[in-house]
Structure formats: C-alpha cells, structure tokens
mmCIF file of C-alpha atoms in Angstrom:
data_model
loop_
_atom_site.group_PDB
_atom_site.id
_atom_site.type_symbol
_atom_site.label_atom_id
_atom_site.label_comp_id
_atom_site.label_asym_id
_atom_site.label_seq_id
_atom_site.Cartn_x
_atom_site.Cartn_y
_atom_site.Cartn_z
ATOM 1 C CA MET A 240 -198.022 -78.787 -33.660
ATOM 2 C CA ILE A 241 -200.215 -80.747 -35.445
ATOM 3 C CA LYS A 242 -197.384 -82.703 -37.497
ATOM 4 C CA LYS A 243 -194.679 -82.678 -34.669
ATOM 5 C CA ASN A 244 -198.049 -84.714 -32.418
ATOM 6 C CA LEU A 245 -199.315 -86.676 -35.613
ATOM 7 C CA PRO A 246 -197.679 -89.696 -34.557
ATOM 8 C CA LYS A 247 -198.845 -89.542 -30.853
ATOM 9 C CA LEU A 248 -202.525 -88.737 -32.558
ATOM 10 C CA ILE A 249 -202.437 -91.978 -34.808
ATOM 11 C CA ILE A 250 -200.966 -94.359 -31.897
ATOM 12 C CA THR A 251 -203.482 -93.454 -29.193
ATOM 13 C CA SER A 252 -206.160 -93.462 -31.748
ATOM 14 C CA LEU A 253 -205.733 -96.838 -32.386
ATOM 15 C CA ILE A 254 -205.450 -98.009 -28.610
ATOM 16 C CA THR A 255 -209.043 -95.936 -28.598
ATOM 17 C CA LEU A 256 -210.403 -98.333 -31.052
ATOM 18 C CA ILE A 257 -208.868 -101.634 -29.411
ATOM 19 C CA PRO A 258 -211.964 -102.503 -27.794
ATOM 20 C CA ILE A 259 -213.795 -103.062 -31.525
ATOM 21 C CA VAL A 260 -210.859 -105.751 -32.414
ATOM 22 C CA ILE A 261 -211.989 -107.241 -29.042
ATOM 23 C CA GLY A 262 -215.993 -106.865 -29.595
ATOM 24 C CA LEU A 263 -215.440 -108.648 -33.026
ATOM 25 C CA PHE A 264 -213.260 -111.533 -31.341
ATOM 26 C CA LEU A 265 -216.196 -111.658 -28.413
ATOM 27 C CA TRP A 266 -218.836 -111.162 -30.819
ATOM 28 C CA ASP A 267 -220.389 -114.527 -31.201
ATOM 29 C CA LYS A 268 -220.318 -114.729 -26.847
ATOM 30 C CA LEU A 269 -221.559 -111.553 -25.957
ATOM 31 C CA PRO A 270 -225.831 -110.997 -25.589
ATOM 32 C CA ASP A 271 -227.508 -109.192 -28.316
ATOM 33 C CA THR A 272 -228.646 -106.927 -25.246
ATOM 34 C CA VAL A 273 -225.105 -105.189 -23.392
ATOM 35 C CA PRO A 274 -225.258 -103.621 -20.073
ATOM 36 C CA VAL A 275 -223.493 -100.542 -20.648
ATOM 37 C CA HIS A 276 -224.322 -98.165 -17.691
ATOM 38 C CA TRP A 277 -224.139 -98.418 -14.014
ATOM 39 C CA ASP A 278 -226.293 -96.849 -11.088
ATOM 40 C CA ILE A 279 -224.037 -95.822 -7.903
ATOM 41 C CA ASN A 280 -224.292 -99.059 -6.356
ATOM 42 C CA GLY A 281 -222.775 -100.706 -8.889
ATOM 43 C CA ASN A 282 -225.685 -101.868 -10.292
ATOM 44 C CA VAL A 283 -226.490 -102.339 -14.383
ATOM 45 C CA ASP A 284 -229.308 -99.770 -15.072
ATOM 46 C CA GLY A 285 -228.581 -99.469 -19.007
ATOM 47 C CA TYR A 286 -228.326 -101.249 -21.703
ATOM 48 C CA ALA A 287 -227.730 -101.083 -25.434
ATOM 49 C CA THR A 288 -227.432 -103.825 -28.189
ATOM 50 C CA LYS A 289 -224.756 -105.330 -29.313
ATOM 51 C CA ILE A 290 -223.517 -103.561 -32.051
ATOM 52 C CA GLN A 291 -224.435 -100.126 -30.756
ATOM 53 C CA ALA A 292 -221.590 -101.550 -27.076
ATOM 54 C CA VAL A 293 -219.038 -102.855 -29.645
ATOM 55 C CA PHE A 294 -218.620 -100.036 -32.724
ATOM 56 C CA VAL A 295 -220.806 -97.135 -31.469
ATOM 57 C CA ILE A 296 -219.027 -96.561 -28.076
ATOM 58 C CA PRO A 297 -215.181 -96.472 -29.314
ATOM 59 C CA LEU A 298 -215.929 -94.585 -32.582
ATOM 60 C CA VAL A 299 -217.937 -91.565 -30.172
ATOM 61 C CA LEU A 300 -214.832 -91.694 -27.893
ATOM 62 C CA ILE A 301 -212.015 -90.856 -31.287
ATOM 63 C CA VAL A 302 -214.036 -88.238 -32.603
ATOM 64 C CA PHE A 303 -213.632 -86.701 -28.855
ATOM 65 C CA HIS A 304 -210.538 -88.013 -29.422
ATOM 66 C CA TRP A 305 -209.789 -85.212 -32.110
ATOM 67 C CA ILE A 306 -211.804 -82.530 -31.103
ATOM 68 C CA CYS A 307 -209.471 -82.706 -27.582
ATOM 69 C CA PHE A 308 -206.717 -82.689 -30.767
ATOM 70 C CA LEU A 309 -207.635 -80.163 -32.944
ATOM 71 C CA GLY A 310 -208.718 -77.639 -29.961
ATOM 72 C CA THR A 311 -205.482 -78.117 -28.313
ATOM 73 C CA THR A 312 -203.059 -77.672 -31.466
ATOM 74 C CA LEU A 313 -205.089 -74.678 -32.321
ATOM 75 C CA ASP A 314 -204.938 -73.131 -29.049
ATOM 76 C CA PRO A 315 -204.069 -69.278 -29.978
ATOM 77 C CA LYS A 316 -201.334 -69.337 -27.258
ATOM 78 C CA LYS A 317 -200.223 -73.475 -27.718
ATOM 79 C CA GLN A 318 -196.693 -72.435 -27.382
ATOM 80 C CA ASN A 319 -197.004 -72.161 -23.369
ATOM 81 C CA ILE A 320 -198.715 -76.012 -23.257
ATOM 82 C CA ASN A 321 -195.858 -78.208 -22.540
ATOM 83 C CA ASP A 322 -195.527 -81.142 -23.715
ATOM 84 C CA LYS A 323 -196.167 -83.176 -20.792
ATOM 85 C CA MET A 324 -199.645 -81.795 -20.399
ATOM 86 C CA PHE A 325 -200.403 -82.315 -24.097
ATOM 87 C CA THR A 326 -199.164 -86.452 -24.132
ATOM 88 C CA LEU A 327 -201.769 -86.324 -20.255
ATOM 89 C CA VAL A 328 -204.299 -84.826 -22.389
ATOM 90 C CA LEU A 329 -203.973 -87.365 -25.551
ATOM 91 C CA TRP A 330 -203.624 -90.329 -23.606
ATOM 92 C CA ILE A 331 -207.184 -89.599 -21.186
ATOM 93 C CA ILE A 332 -209.893 -90.970 -23.971
ATOM 94 C CA PRO A 333 -207.342 -94.157 -24.709
ATOM 95 C CA VAL A 334 -207.550 -95.201 -21.524
ATOM 96 C CA ILE A 335 -211.375 -94.262 -20.698
ATOM 97 C CA SER A 336 -212.090 -96.416 -23.564
ATOM 98 C CA LEU A 337 -210.142 -99.813 -22.850
ATOM 99 C CA LEU A 338 -211.526 -99.186 -18.987
ATOM 100 C CA CYS A 339 -215.406 -98.690 -20.180
ATOM 101 C CA ASN A 340 -215.211 -101.137 -22.579
ATOM 102 C CA SER A 341 -213.237 -103.618 -20.364
ATOM 103 C CA MET A 342 -216.049 -102.897 -17.637
ATOM 104 C CA VAL A 343 -219.078 -103.630 -20.395
ATOM 105 C CA PHE A 344 -217.744 -107.170 -21.867
ATOM 106 C CA ALA A 345 -216.622 -108.043 -18.789
ATOM 107 C CA THR A 346 -220.055 -107.832 -17.602
ATOM 108 C CA ALA A 347 -221.632 -109.524 -20.833
ATOM 109 C CA LEU A 348 -220.106 -112.495 -20.207
ATOM 110 C CA GLY A 349 -221.428 -113.155 -16.811
ATOM 111 C CA HIS A 350 -218.304 -111.616 -14.943
ATOM 112 C CA LYS A 351 -218.784 -109.025 -11.406
ATOM 113 C CA VAL A 352 -217.674 -106.038 -12.341
ATOM 114 C CA SER A 353 -216.815 -104.071 -9.193
ATOM 115 C CA VAL A 354 -218.357 -100.049 -10.808
ATOM 116 C CA GLU A 355 -218.768 -98.591 -7.850
ATOM 117 C CA ILE A 356 -214.853 -99.015 -6.753
ATOM 118 C CA ILE A 357 -213.200 -98.761 -10.380
ATOM 119 C CA ILE A 358 -214.565 -94.950 -11.329
ATOM 120 C CA PRO A 359 -213.847 -93.422 -8.514
ATOM 121 C CA VAL A 360 -210.258 -95.150 -7.800
ATOM 122 C CA PHE A 361 -210.018 -94.242 -12.046
ATOM 123 C CA MET A 362 -211.003 -90.819 -11.047
ATOM 124 C CA GLY A 363 -208.965 -89.984 -8.235
ATOM 125 C CA ALA A 364 -205.981 -91.091 -9.449
ATOM 126 C CA LEU A 365 -206.636 -88.810 -12.709
ATOM 127 C CA PHE A 366 -207.143 -85.996 -11.009
ATOM 128 C CA VAL A 367 -204.129 -86.624 -8.625
ATOM 129 C CA VAL A 368 -201.902 -87.259 -11.753
ATOM 130 C CA ILE A 369 -203.648 -83.777 -13.617
ATOM 131 C CA GLY A 370 -203.179 -82.030 -9.863
ATOM 132 C CA ASN A 371 -199.235 -82.326 -10.182
ATOM 133 C CA TYR A 372 -199.288 -81.240 -13.487
ATOM 134 C CA MET A 373 -201.045 -77.589 -12.496
ATOM 135 C CA PRO A 374 -199.174 -75.263 -11.594
ATOM 136 C CA LYS A 375 -196.618 -75.487 -14.371
ATOM 137 C CA CYS A 376 -199.332 -75.034 -16.691
ATOM 138 C CA LYS A 377 -198.921 -72.003 -18.158
ATOM 139 C CA GLN A 378 -202.011 -69.399 -20.019
ATOM 140 C CA SER A 379 -203.982 -70.917 -23.161
ATOM 141 C CA TYR A 380 -207.337 -71.733 -23.818
ATOM 142 C CA THR A 381 -207.637 -74.749 -23.863
ATOM 143 C CA MET A 382 -205.613 -76.280 -20.235
ATOM 144 C CA GLY A 383 -206.371 -75.039 -16.977
ATOM 145 C CA ILE A 384 -208.864 -73.180 -15.222
ATOM 146 C CA LYS A 385 -209.737 -70.877 -17.839
ATOM 147 C CA LEU A 386 -211.997 -67.203 -16.549
ATOM 148 C CA PRO A 387 -211.290 -63.832 -18.168
ATOM 149 C CA TRP A 388 -208.868 -62.892 -15.049
ATOM 150 C CA THR A 389 -207.352 -65.586 -15.063
ATOM 151 C CA LEU A 390 -206.329 -65.816 -18.688
ATOM 152 C CA ASN A 391 -205.637 -61.853 -18.546
ATOM 153 C CA ASP A 392 -203.573 -61.937 -15.678
ATOM 154 C CA GLU A 393 -200.634 -64.572 -15.730
ATOM 155 C CA GLU A 394 -200.133 -63.632 -11.822
ATOM 156 C CA ASN A 395 -202.978 -64.454 -10.981
ATOM 157 C CA TRP A 396 -203.448 -67.893 -13.261
ATOM 158 C CA ASN A 397 -200.430 -68.885 -11.445
ATOM 159 C CA LYS A 398 -201.309 -68.339 -7.952
ATOM 160 C CA THR A 399 -204.707 -70.492 -8.780
ATOM 161 C CA HIS A 400 -203.561 -73.342 -10.350
ATOM 162 C CA ARG A 401 -200.643 -73.910 -8.309
ATOM 163 C CA MET A 402 -204.041 -73.674 -5.289
ATOM 164 C CA ALA A 403 -205.922 -75.841 -7.406
ATOM 165 C CA GLY A 404 -202.942 -78.590 -8.057
ATOM 166 C CA PHE A 405 -202.616 -79.141 -4.060
ATOM 167 C CA LEU A 406 -206.461 -78.558 -4.015
ATOM 168 C CA TRP A 407 -206.817 -81.687 -6.821
ATOM 169 C CA VAL A 408 -203.872 -83.588 -5.445
ATOM 170 C CA ILE A 409 -205.993 -83.995 -2.351
ATOM 171 C CA GLY A 410 -209.351 -84.410 -3.380
ATOM 172 C CA GLY A 411 -208.396 -87.071 -5.805
ATOM 173 C CA VAL A 412 -207.366 -88.813 -2.689
ATOM 174 C CA ILE A 413 -210.085 -88.291 -1.286
ATOM 175 C CA ILE A 414 -212.301 -90.255 -4.198
ATOM 176 C CA MET A 415 -210.016 -92.833 -4.304
ATOM 177 C CA ALA A 416 -211.192 -93.453 -1.011
ATOM 178 C CA THR A 417 -215.019 -93.045 -1.215
ATOM 179 C CA ALA A 418 -214.666 -96.325 -3.188
ATOM 180 C CA PHE A 419 -213.874 -98.617 -0.253
ATOM 181 C CA LEU A 420 -215.654 -95.455 1.845
ATOM 182 C CA GLY A 421 -218.978 -96.694 0.463
ATOM 183 C CA VAL A 422 -219.763 -93.275 0.916
ATOM 184 C CA PHE A 423 -220.553 -92.331 -3.075
ATOM 185 C CA TRP A 424 -222.319 -89.154 -2.184
ATOM 186 C CA LEU A 425 -218.881 -87.798 -1.555
ATOM 187 C CA PHE A 426 -217.617 -88.261 -4.511
ATOM 188 C CA PHE A 427 -219.971 -85.213 -5.917
ATOM 189 C CA VAL A 428 -219.522 -82.917 -2.789
ATOM 190 C CA VAL A 429 -215.250 -83.154 -3.552
ATOM 191 C CA LEU A 430 -215.937 -82.399 -7.190
ATOM 192 C CA ILE A 431 -217.600 -79.409 -6.707
ATOM 193 C CA LEU A 432 -215.396 -78.362 -4.062
ATOM 194 C CA MET A 433 -212.837 -79.066 -6.973
ATOM 195 C CA VAL A 434 -214.289 -76.473 -8.837
ATOM 196 C CA ILE A 435 -215.789 -73.716 -6.903
ATOM 197 C CA ILE A 436 -212.434 -73.188 -4.396
ATOM 198 C CA PRO A 437 -210.357 -72.330 -7.259
ATOM 199 C CA THR A 438 -213.389 -70.706 -9.317
ATOM 200 C CA VAL A 439 -213.811 -68.090 -6.234
ATOM 201 C CA TYR A 440 -210.302 -67.692 -5.157
ATOM 202 C CA SER A 441 -209.499 -66.834 -8.179
ATOM 203 C CA TYR A 442 -211.823 -64.157 -8.396
ATOM 204 C CA LEU A 443 -210.874 -62.712 -4.942
ATOM 205 C CA LEU A 444 -207.056 -62.341 -6.461
ATOM 206 C CA TYR A 445 -208.908 -60.408 -9.350
ATOM 207 C CA LYS A 446 -210.870 -58.277 -6.774
ATOM 208 C CA LYS A 447 -208.314 -57.273 -4.765
ATOM 209 C CA ARG A 448 -205.885 -56.245 -7.558
ATOM 210 C CA MET A 449 -208.482 -54.065 -9.215
ATOM 211 C CA LYS A 450 -208.594 -52.474 -5.715
#
C-alpha cells in the first residue's frame, strides 16, 4: 500500500510545503512579527516570528501529514480502506496548509481576511465531504468512528456510519451557515453533537444486541 500511494504522498507533501516557497518570495515584504491566530470574531490575538510563520508551520503540518499516511498504510485492516477515502485523507493537510498560510501572509501584508467566515465555511464543507464518504467506510483502526462495539461488530459499524454520514452532512451545512449568521457558538454545539450522537447511537445498538 505504501509503494502504491507513494506518488500521491510526494505530490501532497510538496503542496503542503508550497507556503515556504511563497514565504521566501514575500520575505522582504513580511514584517518581523506575523499574525498567526485569530479569535472567534476574526481579530488577531496571536503572533509569531517571520521564521516561525514561513518555516515552522508548514514543517509541523508535513510531520502530521506523514503520520496520517503511515498510520493509514500500516492499519491492520488497511484492505478495507478504499482509494477515495485514502485520497481524501492525503489531501486534507495540504489544503489546510495552503489555506492557513495564505491567511497568515495576507494578514501580515495588511489585507483584510475574514477568518470568521473562511474557517466555518471550510470546516463545514469538509464535514459535508466526509459525511458523503462515511456510509462507504469499512471497518478500520484509522478511519471512521472507532469504538469497541463498532470495531467488533460489522453491522454496528455500518449502521453507525450510515447515520453519522447523514448527520455530518447536515452538520456541515449548518456550520457553513454559522459563518454568515454570526452565531459562532453554534459551530461548537454542532461539532459536539456530531461526535456525541453517533457514539450514543452506536452504544445503544450494542446494548440492544447484547440483550
């Protein structure tokens, strides 16, 4: 599996590191202190040095990228992971790297960046995409809702992921809507429900089967 997906890993890794090239190109224009964090209202509340912004952030992300790749390819149930799901995993961090560093550089150069809109829209869209794939996700230790009772019961796994897939699509749409409704607290409420509801549902299936 590693050999088969190595070209994808190389391409996505290079894309993850593109912000370093952009940062070097903008080096003389960037201030010594660069904004790297925003509060829920889109106001900058965290800074880093130019070196940290240009080099450290992409390098940290590339480490996580490789961890995700290796963890997935070494999964004991890797034969259950289809190519589309694996491709989705490989592209999440490269997209995050480009998006986050673009916001960092644009803000550092004095451009107005509506982080309070961009992040919920991106996160919501990501959940919609994942939700569409969830019902097709087979048992594995790296993808899906990994609970003792889902991993030990294929029927429980399938029912839980069909329900969770629908829930995550709806939740993703609501999260995207929060970007324009100005109710950011709803973002966190939806996230919590997207985790708790499938977990409880799966557990109830397990208890019912035990009876």
